[in-house]
Short mmCIF file of C-alpha atoms in Angstrom, two decimals:
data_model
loop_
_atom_site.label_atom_id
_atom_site.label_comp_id
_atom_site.label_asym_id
_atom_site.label_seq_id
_atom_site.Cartn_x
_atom_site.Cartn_y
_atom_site.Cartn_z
CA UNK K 31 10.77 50.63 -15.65
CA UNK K 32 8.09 49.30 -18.05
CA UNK K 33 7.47 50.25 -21.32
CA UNK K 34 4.73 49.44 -23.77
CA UNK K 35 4.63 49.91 -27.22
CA UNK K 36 1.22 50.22 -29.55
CA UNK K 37 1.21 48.99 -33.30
CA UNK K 38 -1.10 48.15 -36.00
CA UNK K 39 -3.21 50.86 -35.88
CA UNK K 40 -4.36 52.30 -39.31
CA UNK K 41 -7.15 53.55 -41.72
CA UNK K 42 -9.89 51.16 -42.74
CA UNK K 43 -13.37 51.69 -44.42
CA UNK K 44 -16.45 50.52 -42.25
CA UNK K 45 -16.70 47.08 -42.12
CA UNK K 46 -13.41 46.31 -42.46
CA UNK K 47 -11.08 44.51 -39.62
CA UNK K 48 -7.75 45.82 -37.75
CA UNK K 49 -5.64 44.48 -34.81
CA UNK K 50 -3.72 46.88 -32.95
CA UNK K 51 -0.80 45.21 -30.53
CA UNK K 52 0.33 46.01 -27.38
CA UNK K 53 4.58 44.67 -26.47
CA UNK K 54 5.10 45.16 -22.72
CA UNK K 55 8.65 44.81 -21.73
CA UNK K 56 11.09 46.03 -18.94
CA UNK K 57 10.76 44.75 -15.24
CA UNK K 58 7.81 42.53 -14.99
CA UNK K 59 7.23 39.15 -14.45
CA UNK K 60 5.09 38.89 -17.64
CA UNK K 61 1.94 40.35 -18.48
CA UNK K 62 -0.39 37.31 -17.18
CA UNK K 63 0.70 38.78 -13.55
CA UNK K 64 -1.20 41.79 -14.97
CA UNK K 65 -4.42 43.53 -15.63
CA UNK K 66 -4.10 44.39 -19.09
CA UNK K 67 -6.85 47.03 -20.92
CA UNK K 68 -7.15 48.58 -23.95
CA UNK K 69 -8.54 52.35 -23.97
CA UNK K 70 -9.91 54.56 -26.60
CA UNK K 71 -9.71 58.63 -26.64
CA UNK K 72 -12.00 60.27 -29.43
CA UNK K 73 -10.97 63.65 -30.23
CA UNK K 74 -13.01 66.27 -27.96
CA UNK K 75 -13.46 63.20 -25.99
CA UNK K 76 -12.36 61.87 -22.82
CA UNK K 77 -10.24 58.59 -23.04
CA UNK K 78 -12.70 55.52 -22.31
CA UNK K 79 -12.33 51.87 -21.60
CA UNK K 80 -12.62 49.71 -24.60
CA UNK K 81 -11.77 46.36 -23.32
CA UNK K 82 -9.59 44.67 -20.19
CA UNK K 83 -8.11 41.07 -19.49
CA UNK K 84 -7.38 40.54 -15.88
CA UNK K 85 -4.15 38.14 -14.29
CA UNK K 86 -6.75 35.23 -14.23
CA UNK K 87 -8.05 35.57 -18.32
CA UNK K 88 -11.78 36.90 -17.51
CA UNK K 89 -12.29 39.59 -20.07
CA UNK K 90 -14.57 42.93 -19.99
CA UNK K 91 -15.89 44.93 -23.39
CA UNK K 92 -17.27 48.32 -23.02
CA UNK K 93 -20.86 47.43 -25.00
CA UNK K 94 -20.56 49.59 -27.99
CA UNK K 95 -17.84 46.88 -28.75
CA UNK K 96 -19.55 43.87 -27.54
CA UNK K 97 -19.59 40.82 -30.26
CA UNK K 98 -16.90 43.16 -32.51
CA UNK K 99 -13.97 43.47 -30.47
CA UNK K 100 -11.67 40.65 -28.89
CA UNK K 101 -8.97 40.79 -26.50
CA UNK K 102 -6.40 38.45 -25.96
CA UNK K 103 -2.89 38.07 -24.65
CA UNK K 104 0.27 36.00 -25.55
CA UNK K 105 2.36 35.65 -22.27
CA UNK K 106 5.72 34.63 -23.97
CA UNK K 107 5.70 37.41 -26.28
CA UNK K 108 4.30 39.33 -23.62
CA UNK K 109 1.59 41.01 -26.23
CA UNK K 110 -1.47 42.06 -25.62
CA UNK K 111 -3.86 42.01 -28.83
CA UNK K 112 -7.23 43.82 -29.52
CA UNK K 113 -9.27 42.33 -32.67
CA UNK K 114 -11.42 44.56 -33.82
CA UNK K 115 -14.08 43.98 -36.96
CA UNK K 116 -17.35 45.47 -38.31
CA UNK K 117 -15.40 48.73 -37.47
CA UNK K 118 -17.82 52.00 -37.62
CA UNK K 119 -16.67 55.21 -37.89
CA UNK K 120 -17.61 55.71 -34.21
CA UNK K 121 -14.46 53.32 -33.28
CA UNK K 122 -12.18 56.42 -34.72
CA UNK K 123 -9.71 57.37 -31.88
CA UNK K 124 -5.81 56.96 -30.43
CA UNK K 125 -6.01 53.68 -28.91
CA UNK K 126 -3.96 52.86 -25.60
CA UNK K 127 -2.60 50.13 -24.18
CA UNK K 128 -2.81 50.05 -20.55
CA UNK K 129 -0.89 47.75 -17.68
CA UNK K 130 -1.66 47.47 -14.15
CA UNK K 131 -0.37 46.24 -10.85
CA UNK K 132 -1.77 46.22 -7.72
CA UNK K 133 1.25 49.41 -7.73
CA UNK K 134 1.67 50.73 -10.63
CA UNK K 135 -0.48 51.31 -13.76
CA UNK K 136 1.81 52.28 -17.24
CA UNK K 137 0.45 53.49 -20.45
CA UNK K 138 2.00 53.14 -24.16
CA UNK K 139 1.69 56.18 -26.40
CA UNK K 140 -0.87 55.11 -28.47
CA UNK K 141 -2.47 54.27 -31.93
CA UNK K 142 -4.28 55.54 -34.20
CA UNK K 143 -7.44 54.16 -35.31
CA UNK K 144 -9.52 55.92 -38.14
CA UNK K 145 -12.64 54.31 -39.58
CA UNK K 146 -14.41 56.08 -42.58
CA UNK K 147 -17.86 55.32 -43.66
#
């Protein structure tokens, strides 16, 4: 089984910076064998990619966080990482860490994220 565990979420004024992290442990042969993503879910809202890192490093933002957010990955602490600054109020949401195999995708149980203006 594989289990991954969210931290560092939090409340922050607009403007401000947070990193949320994402520990992946149990059977895998490390995370840089996986597609790792980050996901958002707003309330009312349905849950929406925020930002991915494939096996191979090449990275995808969803454009509302393009130039604020940054994903990254340590393989021996197999931790995934999402940097997030200039933070708007429209970033508010649980955010979930996501990790995929060409079998099996698993989800953490998320974070939450609340940005007031």
């Amino acid at each position: 089984q594989v289990q991954l565990v969210e931290s560092g979420g939090g409340s922050v004024q607009a403007g401000g910076s947070l990193r949320v992290s994402c520990a992946v442990s149990g059977r895998i042969f490390g995370i840089n064998t996986m597609a790792m993503g980050w996901y958002r879910q707003a309330p009312g809202k349905q849950r929406e990619l925020v930002a991915k890192i494939t096996s191979g490093g090449s990275t995808t933002y969803a454009d509302s966080v393009k130039g604020r957010f940054s994903i990254s990955r340590d393989n021996v602490k197999n931790t995934v990482y999402l940097q997030m600054n200039s933070l708007k109020p429209e970033d508010t949401g649980v955010y979930y860490c996501n990790a995929a195999t060409s079998r099996n995708g698993y989800w953490g149980q998320g974070t939450q994220v609340t940005v007031s203006s």
